[in-house]
CSV table of C-alpha atoms in Angstrom, one decimal:
chain,number,residue,atom,x,y,z
V,29,MET,CA,36.9,-48.5,-12.2
V,30,LEU,CA,36.0,-49.5,-8.9
V,31,GLY,CA,36.9,-46.5,-7.4
V,32,TYR,CA,34.9,-44.6,-9.9
V,33,THR,CA,32.0,-46.8,-8.9
V,34,THR,CA,32.2,-46.1,-5.4
V,35,LEU,CA,32.5,-42.5,-6.0
V,36,LEU,CA,29.4,-42.5,-8.3
V,37,CYS,CA,27.4,-44.6,-5.3
V,38,GLY,CA,28.4,-41.7,-3.0
V,39,CYS,CA,27.3,-39.0,-5.1
V,40,GLU,CA,24.0,-40.6,-5.6
V,41,ASP,CA,23.4,-41.1,-1.8
V,42,SER,CA,24.4,-37.7,-1.2
V,43,MET,CA,21.9,-36.6,-3.9
V,44,ASN,CA,19.0,-38.9,-2.6
V,45,THR,CA,19.9,-37.1,1.4
V,46,SER,CA,19.3,-33.9,0.0
V,47,GLN,CA,16.0,-35.0,-1.7
V,48,LEU,CA,14.8,-36.4,1.3
V,49,GLU,CA,15.6,-33.5,3.2
V,50,ALA,CA,14.0,-31.3,0.6
V,51,VAL,CA,10.7,-33.1,0.8
V,52,VAL,CA,10.7,-33.6,4.5
V,53,THR,CA,11.2,-29.8,5.7
V,54,PRO,CA,8.2,-28.4,4.6
V,55,HIS,CA,6.2,-30.8,6.9
V,56,VAL,CA,7.8,-29.4,10.0
V,57,ARG,CA,5.6,-28.0,12.9
V,58,VAL,CA,6.5,-25.8,15.5
V,59,CYS,CA,4.9,-27.3,19.0
V,60,SER,CA,5.6,-26.9,22.6
V,61,CYS,CA,7.1,-29.7,25.0
V,62,LEU,CA,5.8,-29.5,28.5
V,63,GLU,CA,7.8,-30.6,31.5
V,64,PRO,CA,5.7,-31.1,34.7
V,65,LYS,CA,7.5,-30.0,38.1
V,66,PHE,CA,5.9,-31.0,41.3
V,67,ASP,CA,4.3,-27.9,42.7
V,68,GLY,CA,3.1,-28.0,46.3
V,69,ASP,CA,1.6,-24.5,46.1
V,70,LEU,CA,-0.1,-24.7,42.8
V,71,GLU,CA,-2.8,-22.0,42.9
V,72,SER,CA,-6.0,-23.5,41.1
V,73,PRO,CA,-8.5,-23.2,39.6
V,74,ALA,CA,-6.7,-20.7,37.1
V,75,ALA,CA,-6.7,-20.0,33.5
V,76,ARG,CA,-3.3,-21.4,32.8
V,77,THR,CA,-1.4,-24.5,32.2
V,78,TYR,CA,-0.7,-27.3,34.9
V,79,PHE,CA,-1.3,-30.9,36.1
V,80,GLY,CA,-3.4,-31.8,38.9
V,81,GLY,CA,-4.9,-29.8,41.7
V,82,GLN,CA,-8.4,-27.9,40.7
V,83,PRO,CA,-9.5,-27.8,37.1
V,84,TYR,CA,-10.1,-24.7,35.2
V,85,ALA,CA,-13.9,-24.5,35.2
V,86,GLU,CA,-17.1,-21.8,34.6
V,87,SER,CA,-20.4,-21.4,35.8
V,88,GLY,CA,-22.7,-24.4,35.1
V,89,ASP,CA,-19.9,-26.8,35.1
V,90,ALA,CA,-19.9,-30.0,37.4
V,91,TRP,CA,-17.1,-32.4,37.9
V,92,PRO,CA,-17.5,-35.2,34.9
V,93,SER,CA,-18.3,-38.7,36.1
V,94,CYS,CA,-17.9,-42.0,34.0
V,95,PRO,CA,-21.2,-43.5,32.8
V,96,THR,CA,-19.8,-47.0,33.2
V,97,CYS,CA,-18.3,-47.4,37.0
V,98,GLN,CA,-20.5,-44.1,38.2
V,99,LYS,CA,-17.2,-42.9,39.7
V,100,GLU,CA,-15.9,-39.1,39.1
V,101,LEU,CA,-13.1,-39.0,36.6
V,102,SER,CA,-9.8,-38.1,37.6
V,103,PHE,CA,-8.4,-34.7,36.4
V,104,ILE,CA,-5.2,-34.9,34.6
V,105,CYS,CA,-4.3,-31.6,33.0
V,106,GLN,CA,-4.9,-28.5,31.3
V,107,VAL,CA,-3.4,-26.3,28.8
V,108,ARG,CA,-3.8,-22.5,28.1
V,109,PHE,CA,-3.1,-22.6,24.3
V,110,SER,CA,-1.7,-18.9,24.4
V,111,GLU,CA,1.2,-20.1,26.4
V,112,THR,CA,2.4,-22.5,23.6
V,113,LYS,CA,3.0,-22.5,20.0
V,114,PHE,CA,-0.2,-24.6,19.0
V,115,VAL,CA,-2.8,-22.3,17.2
V,116,PRO,CA,-6.0,-23.9,18.3
V,117,PRO,CA,-9.3,-24.2,16.2
V,118,ASP,CA,-11.0,-20.7,16.0
V,119,GLY,CA,-12.7,-19.9,19.4
V,120,VAL,CA,-10.7,-22.3,21.4
V,121,GLY,CA,-8.5,-20.8,24.3
V,122,LEU,CA,-8.0,-23.7,27.0
V,123,PHE,CA,-8.7,-27.5,27.3
V,124,THR,CA,-8.9,-29.4,30.4
V,125,PHE,CA,-8.7,-33.3,30.4
V,126,PHE,CA,-10.7,-36.0,32.7
V,127,TYR,CA,-10.1,-39.8,32.6
V,128,CYS,CA,-11.2,-42.8,34.1
V,129,TRP,CA,-8.6,-44.8,35.5
V,130,ASP,CA,-11.0,-47.6,37.0
V,131,CYS,CA,-12.3,-48.0,33.3
V,132,SER,CA,-9.2,-47.2,31.7
V,133,PRO,CA,-10.5,-46.5,28.2
V,134,TRP,CA,-8.0,-46.9,24.9
V,135,GLY,CA,-9.8,-45.0,22.7
V,136,LEU,CA,-11.5,-47.7,21.1
V,137,ASP,CA,-14.9,-47.2,19.0
V,138,ASP,CA,-16.7,-49.6,21.1
V,139,GLU,CA,-16.0,-47.9,24.3
V,140,PRO,CA,-19.0,-45.9,26.1
V,141,SER,CA,-18.7,-41.9,25.8
V,142,GLY,CA,-17.7,-40.3,28.8
V,143,GLN,CA,-14.8,-42.5,30.1
V,144,TRP,CA,-12.7,-39.7,29.2
V,145,VAL,CA,-13.5,-36.1,28.8
V,146,VAL,CA,-12.0,-33.0,27.2
V,147,ARG,CA,-13.7,-29.7,27.6
V,148,PHE,CA,-12.7,-26.6,25.7
V,149,TYR,CA,-13.2,-22.9,26.7
V,150,SER,CA,-13.2,-19.9,24.5
V,151,ALA,CA,-12.4,-17.1,26.5
V,152,PRO,CA,-10.4,-18.4,29.7
V,153,SER,CA,-9.7,-16.1,32.6
V,154,ASP,CA,-9.1,-16.1,36.5
V,155,GLU,CA,-12.3,-13.8,36.7
V,156,ARG,CA,-14.4,-16.4,35.3
V,157,ALA,CA,-12.8,-19.4,37.1
V,158,ILE,CA,-14.9,-21.3,39.5
V,159,ARG,CA,-14.2,-24.5,41.9
V,160,ILE,CA,-16.2,-27.5,41.3
V,161,GLN,CA,-16.1,-30.2,43.8
V,162,ARG,CA,-15.7,-33.8,43.9
V,163,LYS,CA,-18.3,-35.7,45.9
V,164,ALA,CA,-15.5,-38.8,46.7
V,165,ARG,CA,-11.8,-38.6,47.4
V,166,ASP,CA,-9.5,-39.4,44.0
V,167,ASP,CA,-7.5,-42.5,44.5
V,168,TYR,CA,-5.7,-41.8,41.5
V,169,GLU,CA,-5.0,-38.0,42.0
V,170,THR,CA,-2.7,-36.3,39.7
V,171,THR,CA,0.1,-34.9,41.5
V,172,PRO,CA,0.1,-31.1,41.2
V,173,CYS,CA,2.6,-29.7,38.8
V,174,SER,CA,3.4,-26.3,37.1
V,175,VAL,CA,4.9,-26.8,34.0
V,176,GLU,CA,8.1,-25.5,32.1
V,177,VAL,CA,7.4,-24.6,28.4
V,178,GLU,CA,9.8,-25.3,25.9
V,179,SER,CA,9.4,-24.5,21.8
V,180,ALA,CA,10.2,-27.3,19.6
V,181,LYS,CA,9.9,-28.7,16.0
V,182,SER,CA,8.0,-31.8,15.3
V,183,LEU,CA,7.9,-34.2,12.2
V,184,PRO,CA,5.9,-37.6,11.9
V,185,ASP,CA,8.0,-40.6,13.1
V,186,TRP,CA,8.4,-43.5,11.0
V,187,GLU,CA,5.4,-44.9,11.8
V,188,GLY,CA,3.4,-41.9,10.3
V,189,ILE,CA,5.4,-40.7,7.6
V,190,ASP,CA,3.3,-42.2,5.0
V,191,VAL,CA,0.2,-40.6,6.2
V,192,TYR,CA,1.7,-37.2,5.2
V,193,CYS,CA,4.6,-37.7,2.7
V,194,ARG,CA,4.8,-41.5,1.2
V,195,GLU,CA,8.0,-39.8,-0.9
V,196,ALA,CA,10.0,-39.5,2.3
V,197,SER,CA,9.7,-43.2,3.2
V,198,THR,CA,10.3,-44.5,-0.5
V,199,LEU,CA,13.5,-42.1,-0.6
V,200,SER,CA,14.5,-43.2,2.7
V,201,ALA,CA,14.3,-47.1,1.9
V,202,GLU,CA,16.5,-46.3,-1.6
V,203,LEU,CA,19.1,-45.1,1.0
V,204,ASN,CA,19.0,-48.0,3.2
V,205,ASP,CA,17.3,-51.5,1.9
V,206,ASP,CA,18.3,-53.0,5.3
V,207,GLU,CA,16.8,-50.5,7.3
V,208,PRO,CA,14.7,-48.5,5.7
V,209,TRP,CA,13.7,-46.3,8.5
V,210,GLU,CA,17.2,-45.4,9.3
V,211,PRO,CA,17.9,-42.3,7.1
V,212,TYR,CA,14.5,-40.7,7.7
V,213,THR,CA,14.9,-41.2,11.6
V,214,GLU,CA,18.3,-39.9,11.5
V,215,LEU,CA,17.1,-36.5,9.4
V,216,VAL,CA,14.2,-36.1,12.1
V,217,GLN,CA,16.5,-36.0,15.0
V,218,GLN,CA,18.9,-33.5,13.2
V,219,ILE,CA,15.7,-31.4,12.4
V,220,THR,CA,14.0,-31.6,15.4
V,221,GLY,CA,17.0,-32.0,18.0
V,222,ARG,CA,14.8,-35.0,20.0
V,223,ASP,CA,14.4,-38.6,19.8
V,224,ASP,CA,12.2,-39.3,23.0
V,225,TYR,CA,8.8,-39.2,23.8
V,226,ALA,CA,7.4,-36.1,25.6
V,227,THR,CA,4.2,-34.3,26.7
V,228,MET,CA,3.7,-32.0,23.5
V,229,ILE,CA,1.3,-29.7,22.6
V,230,GLY,CA,0.7,-29.6,18.9
V,231,GLY,CA,2.9,-31.3,16.6
V,232,TYR,CA,2.8,-34.7,15.3
V,233,PRO,CA,2.0,-38.0,17.3
V,234,ARG,CA,5.2,-40.0,18.3
V,235,TRP,CA,3.4,-43.5,18.2
V,236,VAL,CA,4.5,-45.9,21.1
V,237,GLN,CA,2.8,-48.7,18.6
V,238,SER,CA,1.4,-48.0,15.3
V,239,GLU,CA,0.2,-45.2,13.3
V,240,SER,CA,-3.6,-44.5,14.4
V,241,THR,CA,-4.2,-40.8,13.2
V,242,PRO,CA,-8.0,-40.7,13.2
V,243,LYS,CA,-10.2,-39.0,10.5
V,244,CYS,CA,-13.2,-36.7,11.4
V,245,SER,CA,-16.5,-38.4,11.5
V,246,GLN,CA,-18.2,-35.5,9.6
V,247,CYS,CA,-15.6,-34.2,7.2
V,248,HIS,CA,-13.4,-37.5,6.9
V,249,HIS,CA,-10.3,-35.3,7.0
V,250,LEU,CA,-7.4,-36.3,8.9
V,251,MET,CA,-7.4,-34.7,12.6
V,252,GLU,CA,-4.7,-32.6,14.1
V,253,GLN,CA,-3.0,-33.8,17.2
V,254,PHE,CA,-3.5,-30.9,19.7
V,255,ALA,CA,-1.8,-32.6,22.8
V,256,GLN,CA,0.4,-35.8,23.3
V,257,ILE,CA,0.5,-36.6,27.2
V,258,ASP,CA,3.6,-38.5,28.1
V,259,SER,CA,3.7,-41.0,31.0
V,260,GLU,CA,5.3,-38.2,33.7
V,261,ASP,CA,6.9,-39.4,37.0
V,262,GLU,CA,6.5,-35.9,38.4
V,263,ALA,CA,2.7,-35.9,38.0
V,264,GLY,CA,2.2,-39.5,38.8
V,265,LEU,CA,1.0,-40.2,35.5
V,266,MET,CA,1.7,-43.9,33.9
V,267,TRP,CA,-0.2,-44.6,31.0
V,268,GLY,CA,-0.3,-48.6,31.0
V,269,ASP,CA,3.2,-49.8,30.4
V,270,VAL,CA,5.0,-46.3,29.8
V,271,GLY,CA,2.7,-45.4,27.3
V,272,CYS,CA,1.0,-42.0,25.9
V,273,VAL,CA,-2.0,-40.6,25.5
V,274,TYR,CA,-3.0,-38.7,22.2
V,275,LEU,CA,-5.9,-36.0,21.8
V,276,PHE,CA,-7.0,-34.9,18.2
V,277,CYS,CA,-9.2,-32.2,16.8
V,278,CYS,CA,-10.6,-31.1,13.9
V,279,ARG,CA,-10.6,-27.5,12.6
V,280,ARG,CA,-13.5,-27.7,10.4
V,281,HIS,CA,-15.7,-29.5,13.3
V,282,PRO,CA,-14.2,-28.3,16.6
V,283,SER,CA,-16.5,-30.1,18.7
V,284,GLU,CA,-15.2,-33.6,17.2
V,285,ILE,CA,-12.6,-34.7,19.7
V,286,ARG,CA,-10.9,-38.1,19.5
V,287,PHE,CA,-8.6,-40.0,22.1
V,288,GLU,CA,-6.0,-42.5,21.8
V,289,LEU,CA,-3.7,-44.5,24.3
V,290,GLN,CA,-1.0,-46.6,23.3
V,291,CYS,CA,1.6,-48.2,25.6
V,292,HIS,CA,4.3,-50.8,25.2
């Protein structure tokens, strides 16, 4: 009788594992992981993906400054979406990202606007690129890096799975009452082949602290991550204590951009 009971429990576990995989798989997103590589010969500005150097800009642009400390922001990176697997909102081809290291914003609601800046460009090209100048030296200058782009699969982490599929966390808890996250995280690693943080375009955020996916202030729908920027040694980037920056957009309202920084 004991052997029968053990066999029955094994069948139930196998069934729940299959159910977990069945409900999780439809949520897979294809994304692109970026690996910065130092490039002392980086040519910029240009309409392509890189860290540091000169940002892509077009006629009428100026280098952004922080409204709080009045210092110019540091240029972090830029991404041309056609080099990645992420399909951006209509009319968006490239983004540049600037950050104020002196004020170090976290993305809190009460922070002044302008301590970080994302600029979208609809039709980027080398012919339209212009050079914009800083007035002062950048004490936190990002190390110029080209990038290696690798296609990947992405799923929500345990912190965020309830936002997208509550059934997955319920099934995972049924499989392991003591450590309810284990079955799900093992399945995510099996499907995506990854269990580490990375700079990523598209996909789901891997939260350092807790789930914080924002909602659009206009339509109140969940916003979509278009970039997760990891702490990157090659580029000289360290977000707090080995943290990550998350950037979100709304497809219905492309001008709505949100920023979040989390660290250990």
